[in-house]
Amino acid sequence: MGSLILTLKCYKPLASIKFSPFINSFHTLQLRPPKPNNRRVFRCFSTLNSSPNVIDDKSNGKTDGDDKPASASTQLWLYNTMSRKRELVKPKVEGKVGMYVCGVTPYDLSHIGHARVYVTFDVLYRYLRHLGYEVCYVRNFTDVDDKIIARANELGEDPISLSRRYCEEFHQDMVDLHCLPPSVEPRVSDHMPHIIDMITQILDNGFAYRVDGDVYFSVDKFPEYGQLSGRKLEDNRAGERVAVDSRKKNPADFALWKSAKEGEPFWESPWGPGRPGWHIECSAMSAAYLGHSFDIHGGGMDLVFPHHENEIAQSCAACNNSHISYWIHNGFVTIDSEKMSKSLGNFFTIRQVMELYHPLALRLFLIGTHYRSPINYSVVQLESASERIFYIYQTLHDCEKALSLLDAAALKDSIPPDTVTSINKFHNDFLASMSDDLHTTVVLAALSDPLKTINDLLHTRKGKKQAMRLESLAALEKTIRNVLTVLGLMSTGYSEVLLQLREKALKRADLTEDQVLQRIEDRTVARKNKEYEKSDAIRKDLAAVGIALMDSPVGTTWRPALPLALQEQAVATS
């Protein structure tokens, strides 16, 4: 974070716990807060063993059946907000990555802007593990904050109790969205000694001052202030979460500690009772679990200033060895080109969206645009994502069903050369796209070819006659499944997801399964009676609400589809 002229006494890493690297990756660690001023730094690394096989053309398509993660030597490039360019990721400790992502302020249900942040970093977390890195992923809860206090007072509830309740709601949202738990999930309320210790060090190093029980950081003492956001000090004003206060030496100075006010929770400190400012909390907790120097710090684009800018200033003021290698930020979710946020009142909660759409459809919608670009929330895109998830899962379900008719032991240990080529091309496209700043959009597009190959093998005359057809199906299904796992789009069972997608489609159409089946029966009768105008009207009416009919020699079935009006809107937009 840059060198400072002053010689600073370094604020020491806070953690006193070490864990085995063989921690169960799918359970968040329940930790007691580490004690401050201990020299040992907490490490909690985990890997994801779910890599698609790369088949060697020279091996005649043979596979060993192991899903080994890709080598950590695979180059990963990420866009660094600090340098404003893509950079090759070189962890400070070979083979290990420390990552801190700013968590939610739990005073209400989370909206899909929050969902985008944590889906984005879940994809990064999964991909780092896929590449073979051991990852310590720290994501906090800001459970002491002005907004929590205001909401608690409004509801007549204890602030800590309210924040705890919404932390659990957030956990459920993350489970629904297939976000893996972080390695550690610290809360501000559990880390007051660490926060107080860091503020003390900043004061001792001459970067802060006391005013009537409050402690402010002096931005004038930190000449590199603005390096992340590109803002000049003279352009900064008191703004978001920075109170206007005539007692401050510079309007841009921000609170490290706020003196206690009536009706608010407080903690004892050397400066009197009070509570921490917003920014100091993340500096203290990231140092507690990752040390002062680690690899990745992430969050939404709205955190670049003032939050992350202030974090840099605080952390460097506490320890001049503080350094974060890569600052990663995702773009906004917008509505009518305006950022979605609770403060603007133009948001949809994750729960509201999932009332009508499957969580996998929402996740696909969120990763269907490159993480640094804004996403404009629209029903058309959600419907399209839902239809695409149905197609993916229907294809894999049909494949699984075909394979279930044959004893796995009867499958040969090789596959045709063209299938080998197809799998390797898909795998290489996957690695190249994900390693180029997480281009999930390219990976999702690349899925089309192997999915089409599966459908050809299942449903076309030529495909059904292909040599080693079932072996090809098994290899393709496994490859796609493993890539979907890295993207966080893989569920426990294909049929279960298909059923849930159909139920959501019926809810959006305001129909029951029995009503749809009755309309199908009415249409069948109309066709037998050569009442084609009536049968066409039934098909069109159902299509208008997102129910597509599919005729086959064995009868008519239905599937979710983009409603006709939205199809026309999508065509007009494109």
Coordinates of C-alpha atoms in Angstrom, one line a residue:
M1 CA 0.0 0.0 0.0
G2 CA 3.0 2.3 -0.4
S3 CA 5.8 3.4 1.8
L4 CA 5.4 6.0 4.5
I5 CA 8.0 8.5 5.6
L6 CA 7.4 7.9 9.3
T7 CA 8.8 4.9 11.1
L8 CA 5.8 3.1 12.5
K9 CA 5.3 0.7 15.3
C10 CA 3.6 -2.2 13.6
Y11 CA 0.2 -3.4 14.8
K12 CA 0.6 -7.1 15.3
P13 CA -1.5 -9.8 13.7
L14 CA -4.3 -10.8 16.0
A15 CA -5.0 -14.5 15.5
S16 CA -3.9 -17.2 17.9
I17 CA -5.5 -20.2 16.2
K18 CA -4.1 -22.6 13.7
F19 CA -6.2 -25.3 11.9
S20 CA -5.4 -28.3 9.9
P21 CA -5.5 -27.7 6.2
F22 CA -7.9 -30.6 5.9
I23 CA -10.9 -28.7 7.2
N24 CA -14.3 -29.8 5.9
S25 CA -14.8 -27.4 3.1
F26 CA -18.6 -27.3 3.3
H27 CA -18.9 -26.1 6.9
T28 CA -18.2 -22.6 8.1
L29 CA -15.8 -22.7 11.0
Q30 CA -17.4 -21.7 14.3
L31 CA -14.5 -19.8 16.0
R32 CA -13.9 -18.1 19.2
P33 CA -12.4 -14.7 18.3
P34 CA -8.6 -14.7 18.3
K35 CA -6.8 -12.9 21.0
P36 CA -5.2 -9.6 20.0
N37 CA -1.4 -9.1 19.9
N38 CA -0.5 -12.7 19.2
R39 CA 2.3 -13.1 16.6
R40 CA 0.8 -16.2 14.9
V41 CA -1.4 -15.6 12.0
F42 CA -4.5 -17.8 11.4
R43 CA -4.5 -19.9 8.3
C44 CA -7.4 -22.0 7.1
F45 CA -6.9 -23.3 3.6
S46 CA -9.1 -25.7 1.6
T47 CA -9.2 -27.1 -1.9
L48 CA -12.0 -28.2 -4.2
N49 CA -11.5 -31.6 -5.8
S50 CA -13.8 -31.3 -8.7
S51 CA -11.8 -30.7 -11.9
P52 CA -13.0 -32.0 -15.2
N53 CA -10.7 -34.7 -16.6
V54 CA -8.4 -33.6 -19.5
I55 CA -8.2 -36.6 -21.8
D56 CA -4.9 -37.2 -23.5
D57 CA -5.4 -37.8 -27.2
K58 CA -2.5 -40.3 -27.1
S59 CA -4.3 -42.4 -24.5
N60 CA -7.0 -43.4 -26.9
G61 CA -9.6 -41.6 -24.8
K62 CA -8.9 -43.6 -21.6
T63 CA -9.6 -42.0 -18.3
D64 CA -8.4 -43.0 -14.8
G65 CA -11.7 -41.9 -13.2
D66 CA -10.1 -39.4 -10.9
D67 CA -11.3 -35.8 -10.6
K68 CA -8.0 -34.2 -9.8
P69 CA -7.9 -30.4 -9.4
A70 CA -6.0 -28.4 -12.0
S71 CA -2.4 -27.5 -11.2
A72 CA -1.8 -24.4 -9.1
S73 CA 0.7 -23.5 -11.8
T74 CA -2.2 -22.6 -14.2
Q75 CA -2.0 -18.8 -14.7
L76 CA -4.9 -16.7 -13.4
W77 CA -5.3 -13.1 -14.4
L78 CA -7.6 -10.7 -12.5
Y79 CA -8.3 -7.1 -12.9
N80 CA -6.8 -5.1 -10.0
T81 CA -8.7 -1.9 -9.2
M82 CA -5.5 -0.5 -7.6
S83 CA -3.4 -0.7 -10.8
R84 CA -6.4 -0.4 -13.1
K85 CA -5.2 -3.4 -15.2
R86 CA -5.3 -7.2 -15.4
E87 CA -2.5 -8.8 -13.4
L88 CA -1.1 -12.3 -13.1
V89 CA -2.1 -13.7 -9.7
K90 CA 1.0 -14.5 -7.7
P91 CA 0.1 -15.5 -4.2
K92 CA 2.4 -14.3 -1.4
V93 CA 2.7 -18.0 -0.2
E94 CA 3.1 -20.4 -3.1
G95 CA 0.0 -22.6 -3.5
K96 CA -2.1 -20.7 -1.0
V97 CA -4.4 -17.7 -1.3
G98 CA -5.8 -15.4 1.5
M99 CA -9.0 -13.6 0.5
Y100 CA -11.1 -11.2 2.4
V101 CA -14.6 -10.1 1.1
C102 CA -16.6 -7.4 2.9
G103 CA -19.8 -8.9 4.1
V104 CA -23.3 -7.5 4.7
T105 CA -24.7 -5.1 7.3
P106 CA -27.5 -7.4 8.6
Y107 CA -30.4 -5.1 9.3
D108 CA -32.8 -6.5 6.7
L109 CA -33.2 -9.1 4.0
S110 CA -30.5 -9.0 1.4
H111 CA -31.2 -7.9 -2.1
I112 CA -29.9 -9.2 -5.4
G113 CA -27.2 -6.6 -5.5
H114 CA -25.8 -8.4 -2.4
A115 CA -26.4 -11.7 -4.2
R116 CA -24.2 -10.5 -7.1
V117 CA -21.3 -9.7 -4.8
Y118 CA -21.3 -13.1 -3.0
V119 CA -22.0 -15.2 -6.1
T120 CA -19.1 -13.4 -7.8
F121 CA -16.6 -14.2 -5.0
D122 CA -18.0 -17.7 -4.6
V123 CA -17.1 -18.3 -8.3
L124 CA -13.6 -16.9 -7.6
Y125 CA -13.3 -19.0 -4.4
R126 CA -14.4 -22.2 -6.3
Y127 CA -12.1 -21.5 -9.2
L128 CA -9.1 -20.9 -7.1
R129 CA -9.7 -24.2 -5.3
H130 CA -10.3 -25.9 -8.7
L131 CA -6.8 -24.7 -9.8
G132 CA -5.4 -26.4 -6.7
Y133 CA -4.9 -23.5 -4.4
E134 CA -5.5 -23.8 -0.7
V135 CA -7.8 -20.8 0.1
C136 CA -8.5 -19.0 3.3
Y137 CA -11.7 -17.1 2.5
V138 CA -12.8 -14.6 5.2
R139 CA -16.2 -12.9 4.9
N140 CA -17.4 -10.7 7.8
F141 CA -20.7 -9.5 9.2
T142 CA -20.8 -5.8 10.1
D143 CA -23.2 -6.4 13.0
V144 CA -22.5 -3.1 14.7
D145 CA -23.6 -0.2 12.6
D146 CA -25.7 3.0 12.5
K147 CA -28.3 1.3 10.2
I148 CA -28.7 -1.7 12.5
I149 CA -29.2 0.6 15.5
A150 CA -31.8 2.7 13.6
R151 CA -33.7 -0.4 12.4
A152 CA -33.6 -1.9 15.9
N153 CA -35.0 1.3 17.5
E154 CA -37.7 1.4 14.9
L155 CA -38.7 -2.2 15.7
G156 CA -38.1 -1.9 19.5
E157 CA -35.5 -4.8 19.3
D158 CA -32.0 -5.2 20.7
P159 CA -29.5 -4.3 17.9
I160 CA -27.3 -7.4 18.4
S161 CA -30.4 -9.6 18.5
L162 CA -31.7 -8.1 15.2
S163 CA -28.4 -8.4 13.4
R164 CA -28.1 -12.0 14.6
R165 CA -31.5 -12.8 13.1
Y166 CA -30.6 -11.3 9.8
C167 CA -27.3 -13.0 9.7
E168 CA -29.2 -16.3 9.8
E169 CA -31.5 -15.1 7.0
F170 CA -28.4 -14.2 5.0
H171 CA -27.0 -17.7 5.5
Q172 CA -30.1 -19.2 4.2
D173 CA -30.0 -17.0 1.1
M174 CA -26.4 -18.1 0.5
V175 CA -27.3 -21.8 0.8
D176 CA -30.2 -21.3 -1.7
L177 CA -27.8 -19.6 -4.1
H178 CA -25.3 -22.4 -3.8
C179 CA -22.6 -20.2 -2.3
L180 CA -20.1 -22.2 -0.3
P181 CA -19.5 -21.1 3.3
P182 CA -16.4 -19.0 3.7
S183 CA -13.5 -20.5 5.8
V184 CA -14.1 -17.9 8.5
E185 CA -17.1 -15.6 9.1
P186 CA -16.1 -13.1 11.9
R187 CA -18.5 -10.6 13.4
V188 CA -17.6 -7.1 14.6
S189 CA -19.3 -7.6 18.0
D190 CA -16.8 -10.5 18.7
H191 CA -13.7 -8.4 17.8
M192 CA -13.8 -5.3 19.9
P193 CA -10.4 -5.9 21.6
H194 CA -8.8 -6.2 18.1
I195 CA -10.5 -3.0 16.9
I196 CA -9.5 -1.1 20.0
D197 CA -5.9 -2.4 19.7
M198 CA -5.7 -1.2 16.1
I199 CA -7.1 2.2 16.9
T200 CA -4.6 2.6 19.7
Q201 CA -1.8 1.8 17.3
I202 CA -3.0 4.3 14.7
L203 CA -3.1 7.0 17.5
D204 CA 0.3 6.0 18.7
N205 CA 1.7 6.3 15.1
G206 CA 0.3 9.8 14.8
F207 CA -2.4 9.3 12.2
A208 CA -5.5 9.9 14.4
Y209 CA -6.8 12.4 17.0
R210 CA -9.3 12.4 19.8
V211 CA -12.2 14.7 20.1
D212 CA -14.6 14.5 23.1
G213 CA -14.5 10.7 23.3
D214 CA -14.5 10.2 19.5
V215 CA -11.4 9.2 17.5
Y216 CA -10.9 10.4 13.9
F217 CA -8.4 9.4 11.3
S218 CA -6.6 12.3 9.8
V219 CA -6.5 12.0 6.0
D220 CA -4.0 14.8 5.8
K221 CA -1.4 12.6 7.6
F222 CA -1.7 10.0 4.9
P223 CA -0.4 11.5 1.6
E224 CA -1.4 8.4 -0.5
Y225 CA -5.0 8.8 0.4
G226 CA -7.0 8.3 -2.8
Q227 CA -4.7 5.9 -4.5
L228 CA -7.4 3.2 -4.9
S229 CA -10.2 5.4 -6.0
G230 CA -8.2 8.0 -7.9
R231 CA -9.8 10.8 -6.0
K232 CA -7.8 13.8 -5.0
L233 CA -7.9 14.8 -1.3
E234 CA -9.1 18.3 -2.1
D235 CA -12.1 16.7 -3.9
N236 CA -13.2 14.6 -1.0
R237 CA -16.1 15.7 1.1
A238 CA -18.0 14.3 4.1
G239 CA -20.4 11.8 2.5
E240 CA -21.6 8.3 2.7
R241 CA -21.3 7.0 6.3
V242 CA -19.0 10.0 7.0
A243 CA -20.8 12.5 9.3
V244 CA -20.5 16.2 8.8
D245 CA -18.8 17.4 12.0
S246 CA -17.2 20.8 12.5
R247 CA -14.8 19.3 15.1
K248 CA -13.0 17.4 12.3
K249 CA -9.7 18.9 11.1
N250 CA -10.6 17.9 7.5
P251 CA -14.2 17.2 6.4
A252 CA -12.9 13.9 4.9
D253 CA -11.6 12.7 8.2
F254 CA -13.5 9.6 9.3
A255 CA -14.4 8.1 12.6
L256 CA -12.4 5.2 14.0
W257 CA -14.4 5.3 17.3
K258 CA -17.7 6.9 18.1
S259 CA -18.6 8.0 21.7
A260 CA -21.6 6.4 23.2
K261 CA -25.0 7.9 22.6
E262 CA -28.2 7.3 24.6
G263 CA -30.1 4.2 23.4
E264 CA -27.1 2.7 21.5
P265 CA -24.9 -0.3 22.3
F266 CA -21.4 0.6 23.5
W267 CA -18.1 -1.0 24.6
E268 CA -15.5 0.3 27.0
S269 CA -12.3 1.8 25.5
P270 CA -9.4 4.0 26.5
W271 CA -11.3 6.9 25.0
G272 CA -14.5 6.2 26.9
P273 CA -17.6 4.1 26.1
G274 CA -18.6 3.9 22.5
R275 CA -18.4 1.8 19.3
P276 CA -16.2 1.5 16.3
G277 CA -16.6 3.3 13.0
W278 CA -17.5 1.3 9.9
H279 CA -14.1 1.2 8.2
I280 CA -11.9 0.1 11.1
E281 CA -13.9 -3.1 11.6
C282 CA -12.7 -4.7 8.3
S283 CA -9.1 -3.6 8.8
A284 CA -9.0 -5.2 12.2
M285 CA -10.8 -8.4 11.2
S286 CA -8.8 -9.0 8.0
A287 CA -5.6 -8.6 10.0
A288 CA -6.9 -11.0 12.6
Y289 CA -7.3 -13.9 10.2
L290 CA -5.0 -13.1 7.3
G291 CA -2.3 -10.8 8.7
H292 CA -1.5 -7.3 7.4
S293 CA -0.3 -8.6 4.0
F294 CA -2.5 -11.0 2.0
D295 CA -3.6 -11.6 -1.5
I296 CA -7.1 -10.6 -2.4
H297 CA -9.6 -8.0 -0.9
G298 CA -12.9 -7.8 -2.6
G299 CA -16.4 -6.3 -2.6
G300 CA -18.8 -4.3 -4.7
M301 CA -17.8 -1.4 -6.8
D302 CA -19.5 0.9 -4.3
L303 CA -16.9 0.0 -1.6
V304 CA -14.0 1.4 -3.6
F305 CA -14.7 4.8 -1.9
P306 CA -14.9 5.5 0.9
H307 CA -14.7 2.1 2.5
H308 CA -11.7 0.4 0.9
E309 CA -9.9 3.7 0.5
N310 CA -10.2 4.2 4.2
E311 CA -9.3 0.6 5.0
I312 CA -6.0 1.1 3.1
A313 CA -5.2 4.3 5.1
Q314 CA -6.0 2.7 8.4
S315 CA -4.1 -0.5 7.8
C316 CA -1.0 1.3 6.6
A317 CA -1.2 3.7 9.5
A318 CA -1.3 0.7 11.9
C319 CA 1.5 -1.1 10.2
N320 CA 3.7 0.2 7.3
N321 CA 4.1 -3.4 6.1
S322 CA 0.4 -3.6 5.2
H323 CA -0.2 -4.6 1.6
I324 CA -3.0 -6.2 -0.3
S325 CA -1.9 -7.6 -3.7
Y326 CA -5.2 -7.5 -5.6
W327 CA -8.3 -5.3 -5.1
I328 CA -11.2 -7.0 -6.9
H329 CA -14.6 -5.3 -7.3
N330 CA -17.8 -6.4 -9.0
G331 CA -20.2 -4.1 -11.0
F332 CA -23.6 -3.0 -9.8
V333 CA -27.0 -4.6 -10.4
T334 CA -29.0 -1.7 -11.9
I335 CA -32.7 -0.9 -12.5
D336 CA -33.3 1.6 -15.3
S337 CA -29.5 2.3 -15.2
E338 CA -29.6 3.3 -11.6
K339 CA -27.7 1.3 -8.9
M340 CA -30.0 -1.1 -6.9
S341 CA -29.8 -0.3 -3.2
K342 CA -31.9 -0.2 -0.1
S343 CA -31.2 3.5 0.5
L344 CA -32.7 4.3 -2.9
G345 CA -35.7 2.0 -2.3
N346 CA -35.3 0.4 -5.8
F347 CA -34.4 -3.1 -4.9
F348 CA -35.7 -6.6 -5.0
T349 CA -34.7 -9.0 -2.2
I350 CA -33.2 -12.4 -3.0
R351 CA -36.4 -13.9 -1.4
Q352 CA -38.7 -11.9 -3.6
V353 CA -36.9 -13.1 -6.7
M354 CA -36.8 -16.7 -5.5
E355 CA -40.5 -16.7 -4.9
L356 CA -41.0 -16.9 -8.7
Y357 CA -37.6 -18.1 -10.0
H358 CA -35.3 -21.0 -9.1
P359 CA -32.2 -20.0 -7.2
L360 CA -30.1 -21.6 -10.0
A361 CA -31.8 -19.3 -12.5
L362 CA -30.9 -16.3 -10.4
R363 CA -27.3 -17.5 -10.1
L364 CA -27.1 -18.1 -13.9
F365 CA -28.5 -14.6 -14.5
L366 CA -25.9 -13.1 -12.2
I367 CA -22.9 -14.9 -13.8
G368 CA -24.3 -14.5 -17.3
T369 CA -22.7 -11.0 -17.4
H370 CA -19.0 -10.5 -16.7
Y371 CA -18.6 -9.7 -13.0
R372 CA -17.1 -6.2 -13.6
S373 CA -19.9 -5.1 -15.9
P374 CA -23.2 -3.7 -14.7
I375 CA -26.3 -6.0 -14.9
N376 CA -29.6 -4.4 -15.6
Y377 CA -32.3 -6.3 -13.7
S378 CA -35.1 -7.5 -16.0
V379 CA -37.8 -10.1 -16.1
V380 CA -36.7 -11.1 -19.6
Q381 CA -33.2 -12.0 -18.5
L382 CA -34.5 -13.9 -15.5
E383 CA -36.9 -15.8 -17.7
S384 CA -34.1 -16.6 -20.2
A385 CA -31.9 -17.8 -17.4
S386 CA -34.6 -20.0 -16.1
E387 CA -35.3 -21.5 -19.5
R388 CA -31.5 -22.1 -20.0
I389 CA -31.2 -23.9 -16.7
F390 CA -34.2 -26.1 -17.6
Y391 CA -32.5 -27.0 -20.9
I392 CA -29.2 -27.9 -19.2
Y393 CA -30.8 -30.0 -16.6
Q394 CA -33.2 -31.7 -19.0
T395 CA -30.3 -32.7 -21.2
L396 CA -28.3 -34.1 -18.3
H397 CA -31.3 -35.8 -16.9
D398 CA -32.0 -37.5 -20.2
C399 CA -28.4 -38.5 -20.4
E400 CA -28.5 -39.9 -16.9
K401 CA -31.6 -41.9 -17.7
A402 CA -30.1 -43.4 -20.8
L403 CA -27.0 -44.4 -18.8
S404 CA -29.0 -45.9 -16.0
L405 CA -30.3 -48.6 -18.4
L406 CA -26.8 -50.0 -18.7
D407 CA -24.5 -51.5 -16.0
A408 CA -21.6 -49.1 -15.5
A409 CA -19.2 -52.1 -15.5
A410 CA -20.2 -52.8 -19.0
L411 CA -18.9 -49.4 -20.3
K412 CA -15.6 -49.5 -22.1
D413 CA -12.6 -47.5 -20.8
S414 CA -12.2 -45.5 -24.0
I415 CA -14.3 -43.1 -26.1
P416 CA -14.3 -42.1 -29.8
P417 CA -11.6 -39.6 -30.9
D418 CA -14.2 -37.0 -31.9
T419 CA -15.6 -37.1 -28.3
V420 CA -12.1 -36.8 -26.9
T421 CA -11.6 -33.7 -29.1
S422 CA -14.9 -32.2 -28.0
I423 CA -14.2 -32.7 -24.3
N424 CA -10.7 -31.3 -24.5
K425 CA -11.8 -28.3 -26.5
F426 CA -14.5 -27.5 -23.9
H427 CA -12.1 -28.0 -21.1
N428 CA -9.5 -25.8 -22.7
D429 CA -12.1 -23.1 -23.4
F430 CA -13.2 -23.3 -19.8
L431 CA -9.7 -22.9 -18.4
A432 CA -8.8 -20.1 -20.8
S433 CA -11.9 -18.1 -20.1
M434 CA -12.0 -18.5 -16.4
S435 CA -8.3 -17.7 -16.1
D436 CA -8.8 -14.5 -18.1
D437 CA -10.5 -12.5 -15.3
L438 CA -13.3 -15.0 -14.7
H439 CA -15.1 -14.7 -18.1
T440 CA -18.1 -16.9 -17.0
T441 CA -20.1 -15.7 -20.0
V442 CA -17.7 -17.4 -22.4
V443 CA -17.9 -20.6 -20.4
L444 CA -21.7 -20.6 -20.4
A445 CA -21.7 -20.1 -24.2
A446 CA -19.2 -22.9 -24.6
L447 CA -21.6 -25.3 -22.8
S448 CA -23.8 -25.3 -25.9
D449 CA -21.5 -27.6 -28.0
P450 CA -21.2 -30.6 -25.5
L451 CA -24.9 -30.2 -24.6
K452 CA -25.9 -30.4 -28.3
T453 CA -23.6 -33.4 -28.7
I454 CA -25.4 -35.2 -25.9
N455 CA -28.8 -34.4 -27.4
D456 CA -27.6 -35.6 -30.8
L457 CA -26.4 -38.9 -29.3
L458 CA -29.7 -39.3 -27.5
H459 CA -32.3 -38.3 -30.1
T460 CA -31.0 -38.4 -33.6
R461 CA -30.7 -41.5 -35.8
K462 CA -27.1 -40.9 -36.6
G463 CA -26.3 -40.4 -32.9
K464 CA -28.0 -43.5 -31.8
K465 CA -25.9 -45.5 -34.2
Q466 CA -22.6 -44.1 -33.1
A467 CA -20.0 -46.5 -31.8
M468 CA -19.4 -46.3 -28.0
R469 CA -22.4 -44.0 -27.7
L470 CA -22.9 -44.6 -24.0
E471 CA -19.3 -44.2 -23.2
S472 CA -19.4 -40.8 -25.0
L473 CA -22.5 -39.8 -23.0
A474 CA -20.9 -40.8 -19.7
A475 CA -17.7 -38.8 -20.4
L476 CA -19.6 -35.7 -21.6
E477 CA -22.1 -35.7 -18.7
K478 CA -19.2 -36.0 -16.2
T479 CA -17.3 -33.1 -17.9
I480 CA -20.3 -30.8 -17.9
R481 CA -21.2 -31.7 -14.4
N482 CA -17.8 -30.8 -13.1
V483 CA -17.7 -27.5 -14.9
L484 CA -21.1 -26.7 -13.5
T485 CA -19.8 -27.5 -10.0
V486 CA -17.0 -24.9 -10.4
L487 CA -19.6 -22.4 -11.5
G488 CA -21.8 -23.3 -8.6
L489 CA -24.6 -24.4 -10.9
M490 CA -24.6 -28.1 -9.9
S491 CA -27.4 -29.4 -7.6
T492 CA -27.8 -32.7 -6.0
G493 CA -30.2 -34.2 -8.5
Y494 CA -31.3 -33.4 -12.1
S495 CA -34.9 -34.6 -11.6
E496 CA -35.4 -32.6 -8.4
V497 CA -34.3 -29.3 -10.1
L498 CA -36.5 -30.0 -13.1
L499 CA -39.5 -30.5 -10.8
Q500 CA -38.7 -27.2 -9.0
L501 CA -38.3 -25.3 -12.2
R502 CA -41.7 -26.6 -13.4
E503 CA -43.3 -25.6 -10.1
K504 CA -41.9 -22.0 -10.4
A505 CA -43.1 -21.8 -14.0
L506 CA -46.6 -22.8 -13.0
K507 CA -46.6 -20.2 -10.2
R508 CA -45.6 -17.5 -12.7
A509 CA -48.3 -18.6 -15.0
D510 CA -50.8 -18.7 -12.2
L511 CA -51.8 -22.3 -13.2
T512 CA -51.7 -25.7 -11.6
E513 CA -50.3 -28.9 -13.1
D514 CA -53.8 -30.3 -13.4
Q515 CA -55.0 -27.2 -15.2
V516 CA -52.2 -27.5 -17.8
L517 CA -52.8 -31.2 -18.3
Q518 CA -56.5 -30.5 -18.8
R519 CA -55.6 -27.9 -21.5
I520 CA -53.4 -30.5 -23.1
E521 CA -56.3 -33.0 -23.1
D522 CA -58.6 -30.4 -24.6
R523 CA -56.1 -29.7 -27.3
T524 CA -55.7 -33.4 -28.1
V525 CA -59.5 -33.7 -28.5
A526 CA -59.6 -30.6 -30.7
R527 CA -56.9 -32.0 -32.9
K528 CA -58.7 -35.4 -33.2
N529 CA -61.9 -33.5 -34.2
K530 CA -59.8 -31.4 -36.7
E531 CA -60.6 -28.2 -34.8
Y532 CA -57.2 -26.9 -35.6
E533 CA -58.0 -23.3 -34.8
K534 CA -59.1 -24.3 -31.3
S535 CA -56.0 -26.4 -30.7
D536 CA -53.7 -23.6 -31.9
A537 CA -55.5 -21.2 -29.6
I538 CA -54.8 -23.5 -26.6
R539 CA -51.1 -23.8 -27.5
K540 CA -50.8 -20.0 -28.0
D541 CA -52.6 -19.2 -24.7
L542 CA -50.3 -21.5 -22.8
A543 CA -47.2 -20.1 -24.6
A544 CA -48.3 -16.6 -23.6
V545 CA -47.8 -17.5 -19.9
G546 CA -44.5 -19.4 -20.4
I547 CA -45.8 -23.0 -20.9
A548 CA -44.5 -24.6 -24.1
L549 CA -46.2 -27.7 -25.5
M550 CA -44.1 -30.5 -27.1
D551 CA -45.7 -33.1 -29.3
S552 CA -44.2 -36.5 -29.8
P553 CA -45.4 -40.0 -31.1
V554 CA -46.1 -40.9 -27.5
G555 CA -48.1 -37.8 -26.6
T556 CA -47.8 -34.2 -25.6
T557 CA -45.8 -32.9 -22.7
W558 CA -45.0 -29.4 -21.5
R559 CA -41.9 -27.4 -20.3
P560 CA -41.2 -23.9 -19.0
A561 CA -40.4 -21.4 -21.7
L562 CA -40.0 -17.7 -22.2
P563 CA -43.5 -16.1 -22.5
L564 CA -44.5 -15.0 -26.0
A565 CA -44.5 -11.3 -25.2
L566 CA -41.1 -11.5 -23.6
Q567 CA -39.8 -13.5 -26.6
E568 CA -40.9 -10.6 -28.8
Q569 CA -39.3 -8.1 -26.5
A570 CA -36.0 -10.1 -26.5
V571 CA -36.0 -10.2 -30.3
A572 CA -36.7 -6.5 -30.5
T573 CA -33.9 -5.7 -28.0
S574 CA -31.4 -7.9 -29.9

